[in-house]
Coordinates of C-alpha atoms in Angstrom, one line a residue:
M212 CA 23.1 42.6 104.2
R213 CA 24.8 42.9 101.0
S214 CA 22.8 41.2 98.1
I215 CA 25.0 37.9 96.1
S216 CA 23.4 37.5 92.7
F217 CA 23.9 33.9 91.0
S218 CA 24.4 33.3 87.1
P219 CA 21.9 30.4 86.4
P220 CA 24.9 27.6 85.7
P221 CA 24.7 27.1 81.5
S222 CA 22.7 24.1 79.9
M223 CA 22.9 24.5 76.1
N224 CA 24.4 22.1 73.9
S225 CA 26.1 23.6 71.0
I226 CA 27.7 22.2 68.0
I227 CA 30.7 24.0 66.0
W228 CA 30.9 22.7 62.9
F229 CA 34.2 23.1 61.2
R230 CA 34.4 23.4 57.2
K231 CA 37.2 25.8 56.4
G232 CA 38.4 28.0 59.4
L233 CA 40.1 25.3 60.7
R234 CA 41.7 27.7 63.3
V235 CA 41.3 28.9 67.0
H236 CA 42.7 32.2 66.9
D237 CA 40.3 34.7 65.4
N238 CA 37.3 32.3 64.9
P239 CA 33.9 34.0 66.3
S240 CA 32.2 31.3 65.5
L241 CA 34.0 29.1 67.7
E242 CA 33.9 32.3 70.4
H243 CA 29.9 32.3 70.0
A244 CA 29.7 28.5 70.8
R245 CA 31.6 28.0 73.9
K246 CA 29.2 30.8 75.3
D247 CA 26.7 29.7 77.8
S248 CA 27.3 25.7 76.7
K249 CA 26.9 23.4 79.0
H250 CA 28.6 21.0 76.4
L251 CA 29.8 22.1 72.9
Y252 CA 30.8 19.5 70.2
P253 CA 33.6 20.5 67.7
I254 CA 32.8 18.6 64.7
F255 CA 34.2 18.2 61.0
I256 CA 32.1 16.0 58.5
L257 CA 33.8 14.1 55.5
D258 CA 31.4 15.2 52.5
P259 CA 31.2 12.9 50.3
Y260 CA 30.9 16.1 47.6
Y261 CA 34.2 16.8 48.3
L262 CA 35.8 13.6 49.1
K263 CA 34.5 10.4 47.0
P264 CA 36.7 8.7 45.9
D265 CA 37.5 9.0 42.0
L266 CA 39.6 6.3 40.8
S267 CA 39.3 7.6 37.1
A268 CA 40.7 10.7 37.4
F269 CA 43.9 11.9 35.8
S270 CA 45.4 12.1 39.2
S271 CA 44.6 10.1 42.5
G272 CA 42.1 11.7 45.0
S273 CA 38.9 12.2 45.2
N274 CA 36.1 13.4 42.5
R275 CA 37.5 17.2 43.2
S276 CA 40.9 17.4 44.8
G277 CA 44.2 15.7 44.4
L278 CA 46.1 14.1 47.0
N279 CA 48.1 16.9 47.9
R280 CA 45.3 19.4 49.1
I281 CA 43.5 16.0 51.0
Q282 CA 46.8 15.4 52.7
F283 CA 47.2 19.5 53.5
M284 CA 43.6 19.3 55.0
L285 CA 44.3 16.1 56.9
E286 CA 47.3 18.0 58.1
S287 CA 45.2 21.0 59.7
L288 CA 42.6 18.8 60.9
H289 CA 45.1 16.9 62.9
D290 CA 46.5 20.1 64.2
L291 CA 43.1 21.4 65.1
D292 CA 42.4 18.6 67.0
S293 CA 45.9 19.1 68.4
S294 CA 44.8 22.9 70.0
F295 CA 41.1 21.0 71.2
T296 CA 43.2 18.3 72.8
K297 CA 45.3 21.1 75.1
L298 CA 41.9 23.0 75.7
G299 CA 40.3 20.3 77.1
S300 CA 38.1 18.7 74.1
R301 CA 38.7 17.5 70.9
L302 CA 37.4 17.5 67.1
L303 CA 34.7 15.1 66.1
V304 CA 35.2 13.4 62.5
L305 CA 31.8 12.4 61.0
N306 CA 31.4 11.1 57.6
G307 CA 28.3 11.1 55.5
D308 CA 26.0 14.0 53.7
P309 CA 26.5 17.0 55.7
F310 CA 22.8 17.6 55.9
Q311 CA 21.7 14.4 57.2
V312 CA 24.5 14.2 59.3
L313 CA 23.5 17.4 61.1
V314 CA 20.2 16.9 61.1
R315 CA 20.5 13.2 62.9
I316 CA 23.4 14.4 65.6
C317 CA 21.1 17.7 66.3
K318 CA 18.3 15.2 67.8
E319 CA 20.5 13.0 69.6
W320 CA 22.4 15.5 71.2
D321 CA 19.9 18.2 72.0
V322 CA 21.9 20.1 70.3
K323 CA 19.8 24.5 70.6
R324 CA 23.0 26.2 69.0
L325 CA 24.1 25.7 66.2
C326 CA 27.5 27.8 64.7
F327 CA 29.5 27.6 61.7
E328 CA 31.2 30.2 59.2
Y329 CA 29.3 31.7 56.5
G330 CA 29.8 30.1 53.1
T331 CA 29.7 32.3 50.0
E332 CA 30.6 29.6 47.3
P333 CA 27.5 28.5 45.6
Y334 CA 28.0 24.8 47.6
Y335 CA 27.8 26.6 50.7
Q336 CA 25.2 28.9 49.4
T337 CA 22.4 26.1 49.3
L338 CA 23.6 23.8 51.6
D339 CA 23.5 26.0 54.2
N340 CA 20.3 27.8 53.8
Q341 CA 18.4 24.2 54.3
I342 CA 20.7 23.9 56.8
K343 CA 18.8 27.0 58.6
D344 CA 15.5 26.0 57.4
Y345 CA 15.5 22.8 59.6
A346 CA 17.1 24.5 62.2
S347 CA 14.5 27.2 62.1
A348 CA 11.4 24.9 62.1
A349 CA 13.5 22.9 65.1
G350 CA 13.9 25.8 67.0
I351 CA 17.8 25.6 67.3
E352 CA 20.1 29.1 67.0
V353 CA 22.4 29.9 63.9
Y354 CA 25.2 31.4 64.0
S355 CA 27.1 31.6 60.7
P356 CA 29.5 34.8 60.8
I357 CA 30.9 36.2 58.0
S358 CA 35.3 35.4 58.9
H359 CA 36.5 34.1 55.7
T360 CA 36.7 36.9 54.4
L361 CA 37.8 40.6 55.5
F362 CA 34.6 42.0 53.9
N363 CA 31.2 40.9 53.4
P364 CA 30.5 40.5 49.8
A365 CA 27.0 41.3 49.9
D366 CA 27.5 44.5 51.6
I367 CA 29.7 45.6 48.8
I368 CA 27.7 44.7 46.2
Q369 CA 24.7 46.4 47.8
K370 CA 27.0 49.7 47.5
N371 CA 27.6 49.4 44.3
G372 CA 23.7 49.0 42.9
G373 CA 23.6 45.6 43.4
K374 CA 26.1 44.1 41.1
P375 CA 30.1 43.1 41.9
P376 CA 32.9 45.8 41.0
L377 CA 34.6 44.1 38.1
S378 CA 37.6 46.6 38.9
Y379 CA 40.0 46.4 41.2
Q380 CA 40.2 50.1 42.1
S381 CA 36.2 49.8 41.9
F382 CA 36.0 47.8 44.3
L383 CA 38.9 49.9 46.7
K384 CA 36.7 52.8 46.5
L385 CA 33.6 50.3 48.3
A386 CA 35.5 47.9 50.5
G387 CA 36.7 50.9 52.9
E388 CA 38.3 49.1 56.9
P389 CA 37.9 45.1 57.7
S390 CA 36.3 44.5 61.1
L391 CA 39.2 43.5 63.7
P392 CA 40.1 39.7 64.4
V393 CA 37.9 38.9 67.5
A394 CA 40.8 39.8 70.8
S395 CA 40.1 37.0 73.2
T396 CA 42.5 34.4 73.7
V397 CA 40.8 30.8 74.2
S398 CA 42.1 29.3 77.3
S399 CA 39.4 26.5 77.8
L400 CA 36.3 24.8 76.2
P401 CA 33.1 23.5 77.3
P402 CA 33.6 19.9 77.9
L403 CA 31.7 17.4 75.3
G404 CA 28.7 15.8 76.0
N405 CA 27.6 12.0 75.9
A406 CA 28.5 11.6 71.6
V407 CA 28.4 7.7 72.2
D408 CA 25.2 7.4 70.3
Y409 CA 26.8 8.4 66.9
E410 CA 29.8 6.5 65.3
M411 CA 33.2 8.5 65.8
L412 CA 35.5 8.4 63.6
G413 CA 39.2 9.0 63.9
I414 CA 40.7 11.4 61.4
P415 CA 41.5 9.1 58.4
T416 CA 44.6 8.7 56.6
I417 CA 44.9 9.5 52.6
K418 CA 44.7 4.8 52.4
E419 CA 41.9 5.2 54.6
L420 CA 39.7 7.7 52.6
G421 CA 39.9 4.9 49.9
Y422 CA 42.0 6.6 46.9
G423 CA 43.8 3.3 46.3
D424 CA 47.1 3.1 46.2
V425 CA 49.3 6.5 46.8
L426 CA 51.5 6.3 43.2
Q427 CA 52.4 9.8 44.5
E428 CA 55.9 10.2 44.8
E429 CA 56.1 12.8 47.4
F430 CA 53.6 15.4 49.4
S431 CA 54.1 18.5 48.9
P432 CA 56.5 20.4 51.0
F433 CA 54.0 22.9 52.7
K434 CA 52.6 21.8 55.7
G435 CA 49.1 22.0 56.9
G436 CA 47.7 23.5 60.1
E437 CA 47.3 26.9 62.0
T438 CA 50.2 25.9 63.8
E439 CA 52.4 26.0 60.4
A440 CA 50.8 29.0 59.6
L441 CA 51.3 31.4 62.2
K442 CA 54.9 30.3 62.1
R443 CA 55.0 30.6 58.4
L444 CA 53.7 34.2 58.9
K445 CA 55.8 35.2 62.1
E446 CA 58.9 34.5 59.4
V447 CA 57.6 36.3 57.0
L448 CA 56.9 39.7 59.6
K449 CA 60.3 39.2 61.1
D450 CA 61.8 40.8 57.6
K451 CA 60.1 44.4 57.6
Q452 CA 61.4 45.7 54.9
W453 CA 60.9 42.8 52.5
V454 CA 57.1 43.6 53.4
S455 CA 56.6 46.8 53.3
N456 CA 58.7 46.8 49.6
F457 CA 56.8 43.9 48.5
E458 CA 56.0 44.5 44.9
K459 CA 53.7 40.9 43.6
P460 CA 55.0 41.7 39.7
K461 CA 59.0 41.6 40.6
T462 CA 58.9 38.7 42.6
D463 CA 60.6 35.7 40.8
P464 CA 58.9 33.0 39.0
S465 CA 61.6 30.3 39.3
A466 CA 62.5 30.6 42.6
F467 CA 61.7 27.3 44.5
L468 CA 64.6 26.5 46.9
K469 CA 63.6 29.7 49.0
S470 CA 60.1 31.2 47.5
A471 CA 59.9 34.7 46.6
T472 CA 56.5 34.7 48.0
T473 CA 54.8 34.2 51.9
V474 CA 52.9 30.8 50.5
L475 CA 50.1 31.6 53.1
S476 CA 47.2 31.4 50.2
P477 CA 47.0 27.6 51.2
Y478 CA 46.4 28.7 55.0
L479 CA 44.3 31.2 53.9
K480 CA 42.3 28.8 51.3
F481 CA 41.4 26.7 54.6
G482 CA 41.4 29.0 57.1
C483 CA 43.9 28.2 59.0
L484 CA 45.1 31.7 59.2
S485 CA 42.6 34.5 59.6
S486 CA 42.7 37.1 56.8
R487 CA 41.1 39.7 58.9
Y488 CA 44.6 38.5 61.6
F489 CA 46.9 38.9 59.1
Y490 CA 45.7 41.9 57.7
Q491 CA 46.4 43.6 61.2
C492 CA 49.8 42.2 61.1
L493 CA 50.4 44.0 57.7
N494 CA 48.9 47.1 58.9
D495 CA 50.9 47.0 62.3
V496 CA 54.1 46.7 60.0
Y497 CA 52.8 49.4 57.6
K498 CA 52.7 51.6 60.2
N499 CA 56.3 51.7 62.0
V500 CA 57.9 51.7 58.6
K501 CA 58.3 55.0 56.7
K502 CA 57.3 53.8 53.6
H503 CA 55.6 51.1 51.7
T504 CA 53.8 49.4 48.8
S505 CA 50.3 50.1 48.0
P506 CA 47.5 47.6 46.5
P507 CA 47.4 46.7 43.9
V508 CA 51.3 45.3 44.3
S509 CA 51.5 45.5 47.9
L510 CA 51.1 42.4 50.3
M511 CA 48.0 44.1 51.5
G512 CA 47.2 44.7 47.8
Q513 CA 47.0 40.8 47.5
L514 CA 44.7 40.1 50.4
L515 CA 42.3 42.5 48.8
W516 CA 42.8 41.0 45.4
R517 CA 41.2 37.8 46.9
E518 CA 38.4 39.6 48.7
F519 CA 37.8 41.6 44.7
F520 CA 37.2 37.8 43.6
Y521 CA 35.4 36.9 46.7
T522 CA 32.8 39.3 45.6
A523 CA 32.8 38.9 42.3
G524 CA 32.3 35.5 42.5
F525 CA 29.2 35.7 44.6
G526 CA 27.5 38.0 43.0
T527 CA 28.0 36.5 39.9
P528 CA 25.6 33.5 38.4
N529 CA 27.7 31.1 37.0
F530 CA 30.6 32.6 38.0
D531 CA 32.6 28.6 37.1
L532 CA 31.5 29.2 33.7
M533 CA 31.6 30.7 30.2
I534 CA 28.2 30.0 29.3
G535 CA 25.2 31.7 31.3
N536 CA 27.9 34.0 32.8
R537 CA 26.8 37.5 32.0
I538 CA 30.5 39.0 33.2
C539 CA 32.6 36.4 30.5
K540 CA 32.7 36.7 26.7
Q541 CA 32.0 33.8 25.0
I542 CA 34.8 32.6 22.8
P543 CA 34.8 30.1 20.3
W544 CA 37.6 27.8 21.9
N545 CA 39.4 24.8 20.3
D546 CA 38.0 21.1 21.5
D547 CA 41.3 18.9 21.4
D548 CA 42.1 16.1 24.1
A549 CA 45.6 15.7 23.2
L550 CA 46.8 19.3 23.3
L551 CA 45.2 19.9 27.1
V552 CA 47.0 16.2 28.3
A553 CA 49.9 17.3 26.9
W554 CA 49.7 20.6 28.7
R555 CA 48.7 18.9 32.0
D556 CA 51.1 15.9 31.6
A557 CA 54.1 18.4 31.2
Q558 CA 54.4 17.1 27.6
T559 CA 54.3 20.1 25.3
G560 CA 58.0 20.3 24.2
Y561 CA 58.4 24.1 25.5
P562 CA 60.8 22.9 29.5
W563 CA 59.5 26.2 30.7
I564 CA 55.7 25.0 31.1
D565 CA 56.8 21.7 31.9
A566 CA 59.1 22.7 34.1
I567 CA 56.0 24.4 35.9
M568 CA 53.3 21.8 36.0
V569 CA 55.3 18.9 36.9
Q570 CA 56.1 21.9 40.0
L571 CA 52.3 22.1 40.1
R572 CA 51.2 18.0 40.0
K573 CA 54.4 17.2 42.8
W574 CA 54.1 20.4 45.0
G575 CA 50.5 21.6 44.4
W576 CA 51.7 25.0 44.3
I577 CA 53.2 27.1 41.9
H578 CA 54.2 30.9 41.9
H579 CA 51.6 33.1 40.8
L580 CA 53.1 34.1 37.8
A581 CA 54.2 30.4 36.4
R582 CA 50.3 30.3 36.4
H583 CA 49.9 32.7 34.3
S584 CA 52.5 31.4 32.1
V585 CA 51.2 28.0 31.7
A586 CA 47.3 29.6 32.0
C587 CA 47.5 32.1 28.9
F588 CA 49.9 29.2 27.1
L589 CA 46.8 26.7 27.2
T590 CA 44.1 29.4 26.6
R591 CA 44.7 32.5 24.5
G592 CA 48.5 32.0 23.9
D593 CA 49.3 28.9 21.9
L594 CA 47.0 26.6 22.2
F595 CA 43.7 28.1 22.3
I596 CA 41.9 25.7 24.9
H597 CA 38.4 26.7 27.0
W598 CA 39.3 28.1 30.3
E599 CA 37.2 25.8 32.0
R600 CA 39.6 22.6 31.4
G601 CA 42.0 24.6 32.5
R602 CA 40.5 25.5 35.7
D603 CA 39.5 21.7 36.3
V604 CA 43.0 20.8 36.4
F605 CA 44.4 23.7 39.0
E606 CA 41.6 23.0 40.9
R607 CA 42.4 19.1 41.1
L608 CA 46.2 19.9 41.5
L609 CA 46.3 22.8 44.0
I610 CA 46.4 23.1 47.4
D611 CA 44.8 26.7 47.6
S612 CA 42.8 26.2 45.1
D613 CA 40.1 28.7 46.0
W614 CA 36.8 28.5 44.2
A615 CA 36.2 31.9 42.9
I616 CA 40.2 33.1 43.0
N617 CA 40.7 30.2 40.2
N618 CA 37.7 30.9 38.3
G619 CA 38.3 34.5 38.3
N620 CA 41.8 34.1 37.9
W621 CA 41.3 32.0 34.2
M622 CA 39.1 34.1 33.3
W623 CA 41.4 37.2 33.6
L624 CA 44.5 35.3 32.2
S625 CA 42.2 34.0 28.9
C626 CA 40.8 37.3 29.1
S627 CA 37.5 36.4 29.3
S628 CA 36.9 38.6 31.7
F629 CA 38.4 42.1 34.2
F630 CA 41.7 42.0 31.5
Y631 CA 41.4 42.1 27.8
Q632 CA 44.7 42.9 26.7
Y633 CA 44.8 39.8 24.9
N634 CA 47.8 40.9 22.2
R635 CA 50.4 40.9 25.7
I636 CA 50.6 37.1 25.4
Y637 CA 53.7 35.0 27.9
S638 CA 56.9 33.9 25.6
P639 CA 57.2 30.3 26.9
I640 CA 60.7 31.0 25.9
S641 CA 61.6 34.2 27.2
F642 CA 59.5 34.9 30.0
G643 CA 61.2 32.5 32.5
K644 CA 64.5 32.8 30.3
K645 CA 64.8 36.6 32.3
Y646 CA 64.5 35.3 35.1
D647 CA 66.7 32.1 35.8
P648 CA 68.8 32.6 32.2
K649 CA 70.7 29.1 33.5
G650 CA 68.0 27.2 33.5
N651 CA 67.9 25.9 37.2
Y652 CA 64.2 25.6 37.8
I653 CA 63.9 23.7 34.6
R654 CA 66.8 21.3 35.8
H655 CA 65.5 20.7 39.1
F656 CA 61.8 19.7 38.5
L657 CA 62.0 18.3 35.0
P658 CA 64.3 15.1 35.9
V659 CA 62.2 14.4 38.8
L660 CA 59.3 12.5 36.3
K661 CA 59.7 8.7 36.5
D662 CA 60.5 8.1 32.9
A663 CA 64.2 7.8 32.8
I664 CA 64.6 9.4 29.3
W665 CA 63.7 12.7 30.3
L666 CA 67.8 14.1 30.2
I667 CA 67.3 17.4 29.5
T668 CA 69.7 18.1 32.8
D669 CA 72.3 17.7 30.6
M670 CA 71.1 20.2 28.1
P671 CA 73.8 23.7 27.4
A672 CA 72.4 26.5 29.0
E673 CA 71.9 28.6 25.6
Y674 CA 69.6 25.7 24.3
I675 CA 67.3 24.8 28.1
Y676 CA 64.6 26.8 27.4
A677 CA 64.5 25.7 23.1
P678 CA 66.0 22.6 22.9
W679 CA 64.5 21.4 19.4
T680 CA 66.8 24.1 18.4
A681 CA 70.1 22.4 19.6
P682 CA 71.9 21.1 17.0
L683 CA 71.8 17.5 16.6
A684 CA 75.2 16.9 17.6
V685 CA 74.7 19.4 21.0
Q686 CA 71.5 16.6 21.5
T687 CA 73.2 14.2 21.6
K688 CA 76.0 15.1 23.9
A689 CA 73.1 16.2 25.9
K690 CA 71.6 12.4 25.4
C691 CA 68.2 14.0 24.6
I692 CA 67.2 13.5 21.2
I693 CA 64.2 15.9 20.3
G694 CA 61.3 13.9 19.2
R695 CA 62.3 10.7 21.1
D696 CA 64.3 11.6 24.5
Y697 CA 61.7 14.5 24.9
P698 CA 59.1 15.9 22.8
R699 CA 58.8 18.3 20.0
P700 CA 56.8 21.4 20.7
V701 CA 53.4 20.7 20.5
V702 CA 52.9 24.3 18.9
D703 CA 55.1 26.6 16.9
H704 CA 54.7 30.0 19.4
D705 CA 55.5 32.1 16.8
I706 CA 52.5 30.9 14.3
A707 CA 50.2 29.8 16.7
S708 CA 50.4 33.1 19.5
K709 CA 49.7 35.2 16.3
E710 CA 46.5 32.7 15.2
C711 CA 45.5 32.6 19.0
K712 CA 45.6 36.7 18.5
R713 CA 43.3 36.6 15.3
K714 CA 40.8 34.0 17.0
M715 CA 39.9 36.6 19.9
G716 CA 39.9 39.6 17.6
E717 CA 37.3 37.8 15.8
A718 CA 35.6 36.8 18.9
Y719 CA 35.5 40.0 20.7
E720 CA 33.9 41.5 17.6
L721 CA 31.1 38.7 17.6
N722 CA 31.0 39.6 21.3
R723 CA 30.7 43.4 20.5
Q724 CA 28.1 42.6 17.5
S725 CA 25.9 40.0 20.0
N726 CA 26.0 41.3 23.2
G727 CA 28.0 37.9 24.3
L728 CA 25.6 35.6 23.0
V729 CA 27.8 33.6 20.6
I730 CA 27.6 30.2 22.7
N731 CA 28.7 26.4 22.1
G732 CA 25.8 24.0 22.1
E733 CA 28.1 21.4 24.2
H734 CA 28.5 24.6 26.9
K735 CA 24.6 24.9 26.8
K736 CA 24.1 21.5 27.2
N737 CA 26.6 21.0 30.3
F738 CA 24.6 24.5 31.9
R739 CA 21.5 23.1 32.0
K740 CA 22.9 18.9 33.0
K741 CA 24.6 21.7 36.1
S742 CA 21.3 23.9 36.3
E743 CA 19.0 20.2 37.0
E744 CA 21.8 18.8 39.2
E745 CA 21.5 21.9 41.6
Q746 CA 18.1 21.5 41.3
N747 CA 17.7 17.7 42.8
C748 CA 20.2 18.4 45.2
K749 CA 17.6 21.4 46.6
S750 CA 14.4 19.3 46.2
R751 CA 16.6 16.8 47.9
K752 CA 17.6 18.6 50.7
Q753 CA 14.0 19.9 51.2
K754 CA 12.1 16.8 51.2
L755 CA 14.8 15.6 54.4
I756 CA 13.4 18.9 55.8
T757 CA 9.8 17.4 55.4
D758 CA 10.1 14.0 56.6
W759 CA 12.0 15.6 60.1
A760 CA 9.3 17.9 60.7
S761 CA 6.8 15.2 60.1
S762 CA 8.3 12.5 62.4
S763 CA 8.7 14.7 65.0

């Protein structure tokens, strides 16, 4: 008689907590959470740290994000919920401090397994350590795999003797090949348990999040979600020749009707697209063509740039600051709010710069060379404003704003770290003109401002990049009098750029002499304030663990 063995029915209640990683494909946290689970609770927590309304900010939105990125996130959540509905489940949306929310629902839902994607940013590092401490005390299994990046940055840092590699080539030598994406297809999920004891929210609208009247004329044309990400990836991969020949420096920053790049960065930022799956798809294309471009300029090279900055950010304390950041040159930047606002609000008098800043505000996305242009202009090229100030504007307005990449690129473009050829400056006049001599990009984005007196579209092409050089008769005919209908340049580029080079040279010499200890009193104060805030956050969450342990 043949014996038959029976597996015991699953009895574990599990949570998968989404932060980034807003997808079903290549999601090892989801794969692990659904195994042997009687009930699975997919949750997303509306975290006040990111989403608390800030009505005093220069654009509508939260304390850390403008409306475009919040809208992109909400669209991504709707898409994820739709995917779960097809799998017999749903996305549960909760609100509040993530630590407090998780402590409560783990107790009320009798959760024995908690799964979430590993977070490399300082905020998530602090939060996740507190959660792991709580889970350990409560006897809850925690599974937190590396899946937002191709590599574990800690492994690369260990290979490099405990410090992150600070050049792209040294990073490549250490990185090797990433692990393959999860191959299995999710066809169903364990059912939800009884979650009625906790107030559930639907996915909110912008208005329901409390951001006041929505003053934005239009939202980004790039819609969020895994479905859109995979659709966009499929379209990109169709043109194998384009993929194979892609060279980052040779793309057109003025292209807007059809972008000259993939525009997959926001989907990677939110994890709607797996970087490992993208890497594998590119590899598959490269294997079937005679030749292709290579890092750093290839599409795969762009993915690896992302990894480079993630590793640098993970392994560098105070990566988002000048003060206390060992890899950042200390430079006595100007403190001029008027110039910063002129740059931020597209009022510099340089149409190429202003058009880019209009596109940034309206679309939440600009080409990487456009980012280079405006970042150089703000910092070492013309205005000599601190890179942290520009970083804050990008962090708010970009739909693909990513902590490590945003900070790394601003240090790079201001010649504060990674790149030091400060004499190489992007001209706010000639750089855009070589791509778009007729000024079609400028003509498209400047007139969309609400102020009807911006009539620069009628300016002849020969003056479109420098309208202040047009004779008064030409300005009158174009109905664009400089200084009345369109701003005069806030600085003379030829004079300002020379002055910036002089200041950079002096700062570099001071850094060489003092080993990077030239600092500003205000930055010292801000650095101490940030450190105190982080310590208070740790103390508060540790108290919650202690309170929970004493009440159990």
